[in-house]
Amino acid sequence: MDCLNPFHAHTPAMPAPFPEETLFSGDDPLQTLAVADPDAARLLREAISRRAIPLSETMLRYICGMILWALSAEMRFGQEVVLGVAGLLQKSTGDAVLAAYAERLRKASGTGPELATVIARHLPMLLMHGEAADLHCWDQTVDTLAHKGTYALYEPLSLIDGLYGHREMEAARGLMALLQEVFGRAFTYNRTRSLLHTICVSVQAMRPAKRVFQTAQARRLAARDPELLDAFFDGLESGLRRLNETGLREFVGRGIERLKTDGAQKAAVFFSLQSRSAKRRFESLRVSAMLGTIQERLRRYATARLGRRMGVEPISDRLLRMSLSAPDRLVLSNAAQIFLPEEMDVHDSREMNEALYPMLTRLEIGFHEFGTYGFDGVVFAAAERLDSGDSGHEPDQSDLSRFWNGFPNPLVAEDLFSILEMGRIRLLSDRRYPGIFHRAGPQLAHQLQKGSSSDSPSIWERLYRSLVLQESDPIVSGILAGATPGELFGDAPHVDQTAKLTLRLYPEFERSADRPFRFPFGWKPSPALVYESRKPLEILSRKLQDALRRRGLVVNRSRLRDMIQANGSMPDPRRIEALLPKGGSGRRALSDRVYDALREMGESIQTRSSAATLETVDVPIFWYAEWDQHTQDYLLRHVRILVRDMGEGDAALYRNTLERHAGLVSGIRRAFEMMRPQGIDIRRGWLEGDHFDYPLLVEWAVARKARTEMPERLYIKRLKDRRDVAVQLLVDLSRSTAHAVSGHSEGCSVLDVEKEAIILFCEALDTIGDRFAIAGFSGNGRHNVDYYRIKGFDDALDASVHGRISAMRPLRSTRMGAAIRHAAAQLALQAAAVRVLIVLGDGFPNDVDYKREVAVADTRKSVQEARAKGIHVHAVTVNIAADPLLDDLYGWNRHTVISDVTELPEKLVRIYSRLTKH
């Protein structure tokens, strides 16, 4: 619900007046308020002007009287009341809500202005987004906490505010119930503060999708012993957060049994996951699947199916909030990435959870493959003779969003369009990939039934079952006039047909909008995210479309967008002409209109800056700070990293290098074989282990017989000796790497030596079995630092990697600090005991406004940041003699200079063994 229903009987229909209302004496209340506080009157006027429901004169006088009363009591209290009332007015809440707000302010002011200020600040969010029953729960929570002291209200109410603001109403109710359960008991002042902070920090750290049931289990435990909450929240942080609702409920139940039988101390050890029995129990209950184990396979599948790069990334809570999605939504996407949960625990089986990842990926790709986001509102409106709206200004939303907003109830239109569109996707998928819905259908049906809020299915559920699950339903069949999905969408179904059906069926479904529809797994179109991810391209293609339309030429914008993206700038006029029907005015007249439209766009569109913007539309972007040695502080979000894939080259270079340096390669392999773990390491003298150490066991028996001191450490452990190392090679690709290496026998360039060094690195690391990645970097200015992916940590050392190494070429400048920060950030994500970053380059950083002293200071700082993360940084520099400034960059003994690749083997073994020593 958007706002509270009318309240219980004790809320007055006409609230008792405030004494300050007598000051108005027939004058405009806002003018009287402006005399006392001009800012308050201005804010109130703005809120009233945005209000959808007119405000009565009686209520206006009442509100102004309340604000004057609060201002006279205490200035800060009055300011909070002004902000609270303005928010409630803009939300168009009813008079009963404003009366409930005033009633609680009156009551709190009797205790003092501090409590009244807290209530004024935090109550409006609940009144705007909660339900009537929530207010009673909130009152009880405030009374419970206020009994401890006003200090106990600040942190919990701020968190409850945030939960209501993010539409997590169930989580807010659960938190209030937990607070009442805990703080209805007696605690010391210090323990109260500690528990308050622990609860608030822990609840805030929970994933939104799990917050409700995790809070419920915390409350269940608090009902037995609130002192165990610290251990429980520690356990969540240590791993319990990975359990699903069923698993966590069973774990807490086992812990409560432990509390009854073994006491609070052992129960605390169990809940904090510190005992072996707790860990065994946790592992037996954990059913979650991890995206990281399948992420690369999903990315390859998505890329192969779409014919263009499509990434697969974890969903963040921020992304869900930005897309206004429910916390339990499991899949969504933008133009370049599909987003899935980092861990999946919907089912009570790990195998079923793992199977959900590819299923949801296949479903989501359908929106991109079958043209859902190619809907063009202008072309559709022209075909259907509708008003397409004013598009003279830059659009701030997708065409689908604009289409939905044209209906009286956009939410109904969105849900109707989404279900119809998924029916179209089902139809097309069955024709091309019949197995997708054959496997997904039962899971979608089960999730639909699970999310149903009533025994009788709503009209939405019936439509979903009929079109997406292809189950027969007489009611839907009547609405659709008996048409099958094939008849409904036609032989060549297009997204425009979905829009036509939405227009035709909307009146029927608007009458059934009382119950919102929960899409199974949250699978539905997400046009806002797609639009935002390619907004510069959308704006440019819309402007070009408008310029053509003003000359009577209607072109589908998705085709213009694809042309601009492929071209990197405005498309050639002849390519645009090929999209247009040839009219009776002749080809010359058509060409003139196209050229006029392009001329209207202006030459600025074809400048380098615009082209650069277009080139980066589908490129992952990262922002990093940069150290300013003049101010001795960071410049925040100062450098932009553009992550790109290195192109393909001749894989024969790798093979030829191995043949040319066969002796070096053989020596490196032998040396690195010596560092490889030999297998099992037997350790003696343990208090517990795998086997008895029988000689010591004989000594123990003899000593026992002789009643002398007996040895205690009688066990042997067999330990697997494994290396756990991750290495990132970061290669300088600046234009200076094209220079010849001084004194080189074959006249090779710096980059030639770098490539040979990389190949020797690869062979060495592949021999020892350490995971490694390779990336190159270059750039031009702080907004265009290119970071080229050559090999990922999970990529095999195959022909494609060989080709990318060959494809490396001298590019532009060297903004080294940003590249090191990004490489270190990626390396820090690797689960390894030892992380090593090796920078391979030809000297010092250099870029626009990033010269010797400035660049050295920032690079040195980036190296220090990496080492603070536990990353070992070492530089291998080609072509320059030892320079004291290298010590400033990397530290003493943290860099190596070579001029010929033949120098590398002896130095590489020594460097690497030192860096990876445990």
XYZ file of C-alpha atoms in Angstrom, residues 104-550:
447
model
C 2.127 11.553 18.489
C 3.982 14.848 18.449
C 1.691 16.191 21.184
C 2.252 13.101 23.289
C 6.046 13.139 22.831
C 6.308 16.866 23.616
C 4.986 16.115 27.089
C 8.242 14.226 27.750
C 10.438 16.906 26.202
C 11.503 18.498 22.915
C 14.283 15.943 22.337
C 11.885 12.996 22.150
C 9.411 15.063 20.103
C 12.187 15.937 17.626
C 13.073 12.263 17.172
C 9.419 11.375 16.529
C 9.005 14.280 14.095
C 12.035 13.146 12.109
C 11.389 9.409 11.862
C 7.613 8.877 11.876
C 6.800 10.336 8.402
C 8.549 7.554 6.454
C 6.348 4.926 8.092
C 3.227 7.024 7.553
C 4.099 7.398 3.857
C 4.899 3.756 3.075
C 3.536 1.590 5.879
C 0.158 0.099 6.665
C -2.235 0.910 9.486
C -1.100 -1.997 11.672
C 2.520 -0.799 11.436
C 1.730 2.350 13.405
C 0.711 0.384 16.490
C 3.899 -1.699 16.243
C 5.951 1.487 15.862
C 4.310 3.025 18.941
C 5.170 -0.035 21.012
C 8.773 -0.030 19.761
C 9.209 3.660 20.589
C 7.716 3.171 24.069
C 10.004 0.199 24.733
C 13.158 2.017 23.633
C 12.225 5.372 25.173
C 11.896 3.582 28.518
C 15.670 2.966 28.260
C 16.304 6.613 27.391
C 16.019 8.824 24.342
C 19.551 7.780 23.327
C 18.164 4.311 22.525
C 15.919 5.666 19.746
C 18.367 7.264 17.323
C 20.054 4.279 15.656
C 17.049 1.897 15.523
C 14.603 4.490 14.173
C 17.085 5.588 11.508
C 17.366 1.980 10.349
C 13.580 1.501 10.370
C 13.337 4.723 8.325
C 15.712 3.309 5.733
C 13.861 0.021 5.479
C 10.541 1.757 4.830
C 12.261 4.069 2.353
C 13.538 1.038 0.409
C 10.067 -0.581 0.551
C 11.275 -3.363 2.865
C 8.145 -3.204 4.992
C 8.302 -6.828 6.182
C 11.902 -6.378 7.273
C 10.986 -3.189 9.173
C 8.193 -5.013 10.997
C 10.543 -7.860 11.862
C 13.134 -5.440 13.231
C 10.536 -3.681 15.399
C 9.383 -7.042 16.771
C 13.013 -7.976 17.539
C 13.648 -4.686 19.341
C 10.540 -5.151 21.472
C 11.559 -8.719 22.302
C 15.052 -7.742 23.382
C 14.599 -4.409 25.100
C 11.473 -5.323 26.994
C 13.992 -6.782 29.468
C 16.292 -5.149 31.967
C 19.851 -4.376 30.863
C 22.577 -2.084 32.118
C 23.180 1.167 30.240
C 26.398 -0.137 28.635
C 24.841 -3.450 27.641
C 21.836 -1.658 26.153
C 24.062 0.518 23.984
C 26.143 -2.480 22.922
C 23.127 -4.597 21.997
C 21.460 -1.728 20.137
C 24.547 -1.143 18.033
C 25.090 -4.853 17.369
C 21.488 -5.419 16.278
C 21.333 -2.354 14.023
C 24.702 -2.952 12.354
C 23.954 -6.646 11.819
C 20.450 -6.127 10.426
C 21.700 -3.418 8.105
C 24.456 -5.746 6.825
C 21.961 -8.479 5.898
C 21.094 -9.006 2.248
C 17.610 -7.543 1.565
C 16.391 -10.842 0.130
C 17.269 -12.629 3.399
C 16.714 -9.869 5.935
C 13.174 -10.907 6.887
C 13.871 -14.526 7.830
C 17.291 -13.799 9.353
C 15.707 -11.168 11.601
C 12.908 -13.596 12.471
C 15.444 -16.199 13.607
C 17.266 -13.562 15.656
C 13.975 -12.798 17.379
C 13.330 -16.511 17.947
C 16.705 -16.804 19.654
C 16.228 -13.575 21.643
C 13.033 -15.004 23.112
C 15.216 -17.711 24.733
C 18.315 -15.714 25.610
C 19.114 -12.239 24.205
C 22.732 -12.640 25.315
C 23.218 -15.150 22.506
C 22.517 -12.533 19.833
C 26.183 -11.477 19.651
C 27.181 -15.062 18.877
C 24.356 -15.442 16.348
C 25.317 -12.294 14.448
C 28.986 -13.411 14.497
C 27.827 -16.706 13.022
C 25.932 -14.889 10.255
C 29.090 -13.025 9.344
C 31.152 -16.238 9.451
C 28.887 -18.131 7.084
C 25.350 -18.648 8.391
C 24.202 -15.902 6.010
C 24.642 -18.468 3.217
C 21.839 -20.662 4.588
C 18.377 -20.345 3.135
C 15.288 -19.900 5.289
C 14.775 -23.609 5.913
C 18.428 -24.218 6.705
C 18.758 -21.291 9.096
C 15.563 -22.272 10.919
C 16.890 -25.805 11.427
C 20.301 -24.527 12.546
C 18.779 -22.154 15.111
C 16.501 -24.966 16.327
C 19.548 -27.195 16.867
C 21.297 -24.355 18.708
C 18.309 -23.863 21.004
C 18.417 -27.569 21.828
C 22.118 -27.154 22.625
C 21.181 -24.255 24.923
C 18.776 -26.480 26.853
C 21.172 -29.406 27.229
C 24.655 -27.847 27.414
C 24.095 -24.294 28.633
C 24.590 -20.809 27.253
C 28.376 -20.949 26.882
C 28.435 -23.965 24.547
C 25.393 -22.656 22.714
C 27.261 -19.398 22.035
C 30.186 -21.353 20.571
C 27.711 -23.254 18.385
C 25.898 -20.142 17.121
C 29.169 -18.358 16.326
C 30.251 -21.316 14.132
C 33.348 -21.940 16.219
C 32.747 -25.592 17.109
C 33.293 -28.533 14.781
C 29.747 -29.762 15.338
C 28.381 -26.345 14.298
C 30.494 -26.348 11.151
C 29.378 -29.872 10.263
C 25.774 -28.901 10.835
C 26.219 -25.758 8.751
C 27.756 -27.674 5.829
C 24.963 -30.260 5.929
C 22.344 -27.486 5.720
C 24.066 -25.258 3.148
C 22.378 -25.654 -0.207
C 23.440 -22.427 -1.888
C 25.149 -22.426 -5.267
C 27.753 -19.767 -6.098
C 27.707 -17.721 -9.299
C 31.517 -17.674 -9.469
C 31.654 -21.387 -10.251
C 29.547 -21.023 -13.402
C 29.911 -17.332 -14.298
C 32.363 -17.750 -17.172
C 30.331 -20.569 -18.738
C 27.179 -18.414 -18.620
C 29.062 -15.492 -20.162
C 30.255 -17.645 -23.059
C 26.732 -18.971 -23.615
C 25.176 -15.483 -23.602
C 27.847 -14.124 -25.937
C 27.478 -17.041 -28.353
C 23.693 -16.803 -28.444
C 23.570 -13.035 -28.997
C 26.594 -12.795 -31.293
C 28.072 -9.972 -29.205
C 29.771 -9.727 -25.844
C 27.346 -10.140 -22.950
C 28.746 -10.184 -19.432
C 27.365 -11.997 -16.399
C 27.753 -10.197 -13.054
C 26.346 -10.476 -9.498
C 23.272 -8.424 -8.601
C 24.027 -5.694 -6.082
C 21.509 -4.310 -3.598
C 22.114 -0.875 -5.085
C 21.174 -2.155 -8.548
C 17.924 -3.618 -7.220
C 17.021 -0.323 -5.559
C 17.960 1.675 -8.658
C 15.708 -0.508 -10.807
C 12.895 -0.339 -8.190
C 12.953 -4.140 -8.025
C 11.901 -6.340 -5.130
C 14.799 -7.598 -2.960
C 14.047 -11.208 -3.971
C 14.330 -10.560 -7.721
C 16.801 -13.080 -9.151
C 17.532 -11.861 -12.684
C 17.685 -8.604 -14.619
C 19.954 -7.094 -17.252
C 21.178 -4.009 -19.027
C 22.468 -3.666 -22.569
C 25.801 -5.345 -21.827
C 25.348 -7.535 -18.732
C 23.019 -10.086 -17.174
C 22.783 -9.822 -13.389
C 22.232 -12.861 -11.166
C 22.560 -13.414 -7.399
C 26.077 -14.052 -6.135
C 24.652 -17.040 -4.287
C 21.453 -18.924 -5.113
C 19.502 -20.664 -2.336
C 15.887 -20.686 -3.515
C 15.579 -24.470 -3.348
C 16.553 -26.955 -0.650
C 18.953 -28.706 -3.001
C 22.312 -27.406 -4.178
C 21.887 -29.140 -7.549
C 18.561 -27.401 -8.141
C 20.029 -24.044 -7.157
C 22.926 -24.542 -9.555
C 20.460 -25.363 -12.330
C 18.633 -22.068 -11.727
C 21.588 -20.011 -13.021
C 21.537 -21.307 -16.627
C 17.727 -21.422 -16.640
C 17.359 -17.760 -15.700
C 20.161 -16.762 -18.081
C 18.394 -18.467 -21.000
C 15.117 -16.756 -20.130
C 16.658 -13.297 -19.744
C 18.551 -13.493 -23.034
C 15.195 -13.861 -24.797
C 14.389 -10.175 -24.181
C 17.601 -9.181 -25.994
C 17.538 -11.796 -28.745
C 13.882 -11.320 -29.683
C 13.850 -7.506 -29.685
C 11.954 -6.482 -26.540
C 14.212 -3.444 -26.090
C 13.966 -2.529 -29.775
C 10.480 -1.083 -29.200
C 10.299 2.326 -30.860
C 7.521 4.515 -29.470
C 7.699 7.013 -32.346
C 7.350 4.408 -35.097
C 4.646 2.562 -33.151
C 2.671 5.765 -32.573
C 2.930 6.656 -36.260
C 1.688 3.200 -37.293
C -1.177 3.235 -34.776
C -1.975 6.939 -35.324
C -1.273 7.781 -31.694
C 0.284 10.849 -30.114
C 3.959 10.009 -29.663
C 4.470 12.893 -27.270
C 6.975 15.710 -27.415
C 10.453 14.364 -28.047
C 12.119 17.677 -28.693
C 13.940 17.527 -25.362
C 16.439 14.847 -24.361
C 14.501 11.726 -23.275
C 14.979 10.697 -19.671
C 13.381 7.254 -19.935
C 13.081 4.336 -22.303
C 10.383 4.102 -24.940
C 8.716 1.254 -23.060
C 8.540 3.360 -19.888
C 7.077 6.250 -21.881
C 4.532 3.861 -23.394
C 3.444 2.563 -19.969
C 3.242 6.070 -18.531
C 0.737 6.988 -21.220
C -1.907 4.809 -19.498
C -4.065 5.981 -16.562
C -2.422 3.337 -14.353
C 1.173 2.756 -15.568
C 1.757 -0.158 -13.165
C -1.165 -2.089 -14.649
C 0.095 -1.346 -18.166
C 3.612 -2.480 -17.242
C 2.460 -5.791 -15.764
C 0.098 -6.463 -18.664
C 2.751 -5.671 -21.281
C 5.337 -7.771 -19.419
C 3.167 -10.905 -19.280
C 2.134 -10.494 -22.919
C 5.756 -9.977 -23.942
C 6.878 -13.067 -22.040
C 4.162 -14.951 -23.919
C 5.718 -13.721 -27.169
C 9.186 -14.764 -25.943
C 7.776 -18.212 -25.109
C 6.320 -18.544 -28.596
C 9.583 -17.582 -30.333
C 11.726 -19.676 -27.978
C 9.634 -22.776 -28.617
C 10.200 -22.334 -32.339
C 13.972 -21.872 -32.051
C 14.975 -23.488 -28.717
C 12.127 -25.811 -27.654
C 14.059 -27.135 -24.662
C 14.240 -23.808 -22.789
C 10.648 -23.615 -21.597
C 10.295 -27.388 -21.487
C 12.805 -27.286 -18.604
C 11.869 -23.876 -17.187
C 8.083 -24.273 -17.265
C 7.704 -26.534 -14.187
C 9.968 -24.279 -12.116
C 8.088 -21.149 -13.159
C 4.778 -22.850 -12.324
C 6.045 -23.956 -8.905
C 7.356 -20.467 -8.093
C 4.087 -18.905 -9.272
C 2.106 -21.150 -6.946
C 4.526 -20.460 -4.098
C 4.119 -16.689 -4.502
C 0.350 -16.776 -4.791
C -1.328 -14.868 -1.979
C -4.752 -16.504 -2.349
C -6.359 -19.842 -3.055
C -8.215 -18.352 -6.018
C -5.820 -17.236 -8.788
C -5.971 -13.610 -9.849
C -6.558 -12.588 -13.455
C -2.805 -11.873 -13.679
C -1.927 -15.422 -12.646
C -4.441 -16.819 -15.130
C -2.958 -14.743 -17.972
C 0.586 -15.792 -16.996
C -0.354 -19.471 -16.935
C -2.154 -19.185 -20.249
C 0.562 -17.360 -22.221
C 3.862 -18.161 -20.489
C 3.114 -21.657 -19.168
C 0.648 -22.433 -21.982
C -2.020 -23.876 -19.697
C -5.618 -23.609 -20.876
C -7.888 -21.273 -18.939
C -11.501 -20.580 -19.963
C -11.571 -17.085 -18.414
C -8.458 -15.934 -20.278
C -9.656 -17.681 -23.405
C -12.824 -15.587 -23.205
C -10.830 -12.348 -22.798
C -8.641 -13.283 -25.779
C -11.677 -14.313 -27.857
C -10.437 -17.895 -28.002
C -7.194 -16.999 -29.809
C -4.164 -19.241 -29.280
C -0.749 -17.614 -28.657
C 0.187 -18.270 -32.272
C -2.984 -16.552 -33.501
C -2.567 -13.771 -30.965
C 0.929 -12.734 -32.080
C 0.912 -13.859 -35.717
C 3.492 -15.721 -37.777
C 6.249 -13.115 -37.300
C 5.632 -11.778 -33.789
C 7.227 -8.398 -33.088
C 7.328 -6.358 -29.899
C 4.908 -3.917 -31.547
C 2.281 -6.669 -31.517
C 2.706 -6.885 -27.727
C 2.114 -3.124 -27.486
C -1.043 -3.401 -29.653
C -2.412 -6.160 -27.419
C -1.643 -4.041 -24.348
C -3.733 -1.192 -25.790
C -6.605 -3.553 -26.577
C -6.656 -5.505 -23.304
C -5.826 -2.712 -20.844
C -9.460 -1.749 -19.997
C -10.221 -5.348 -19.026
C -7.219 -5.601 -16.704
C -7.432 -2.109 -15.202
C -10.518 -3.283 -13.344
C -8.439 -6.113 -11.787
C -5.570 -4.008 -10.461
C -6.378 -4.516 -6.779
C -3.792 -7.239 -6.273
C -0.168 -6.738 -7.508
C 1.360 -9.591 -9.498
C 4.565 -11.260 -8.288
C 6.562 -12.435 -11.286
C 8.209 -15.833 -10.666
C 11.902 -15.307 -9.846
C 11.363 -11.608 -10.674
C 11.839 -12.442 -14.371
C 10.374 -9.574 -16.406
C 11.688 -6.867 -18.777
C 13.932 -4.183 -17.271
C 13.968 -1.401 -19.920
C 15.110 1.317 -17.504
C 18.426 -0.457 -16.873
C 18.963 -1.130 -20.571
C 18.262 2.513 -21.366
C 20.604 3.864 -18.661
C 23.457 1.596 -19.769
C 23.432 3.090 -23.267
C 21.946 6.507 -22.590
C 24.382 8.594 -24.719
C 23.645 6.346 -27.689
C 19.891 6.502 -27.050
C 19.922 10.303 -26.888
C 21.933 10.645 -30.082
C 19.799 8.204 -32.051
C 16.615 9.912 -30.773
C 17.892 13.303 -31.968
C 18.715 11.882 -35.387
C 15.307 10.203 -35.602
C 13.567 13.490 -34.702
C 15.604 15.390 -37.303
C 14.559 12.866 -39.965
C 10.929 12.847 -38.793
C 10.685 16.620 -39.149
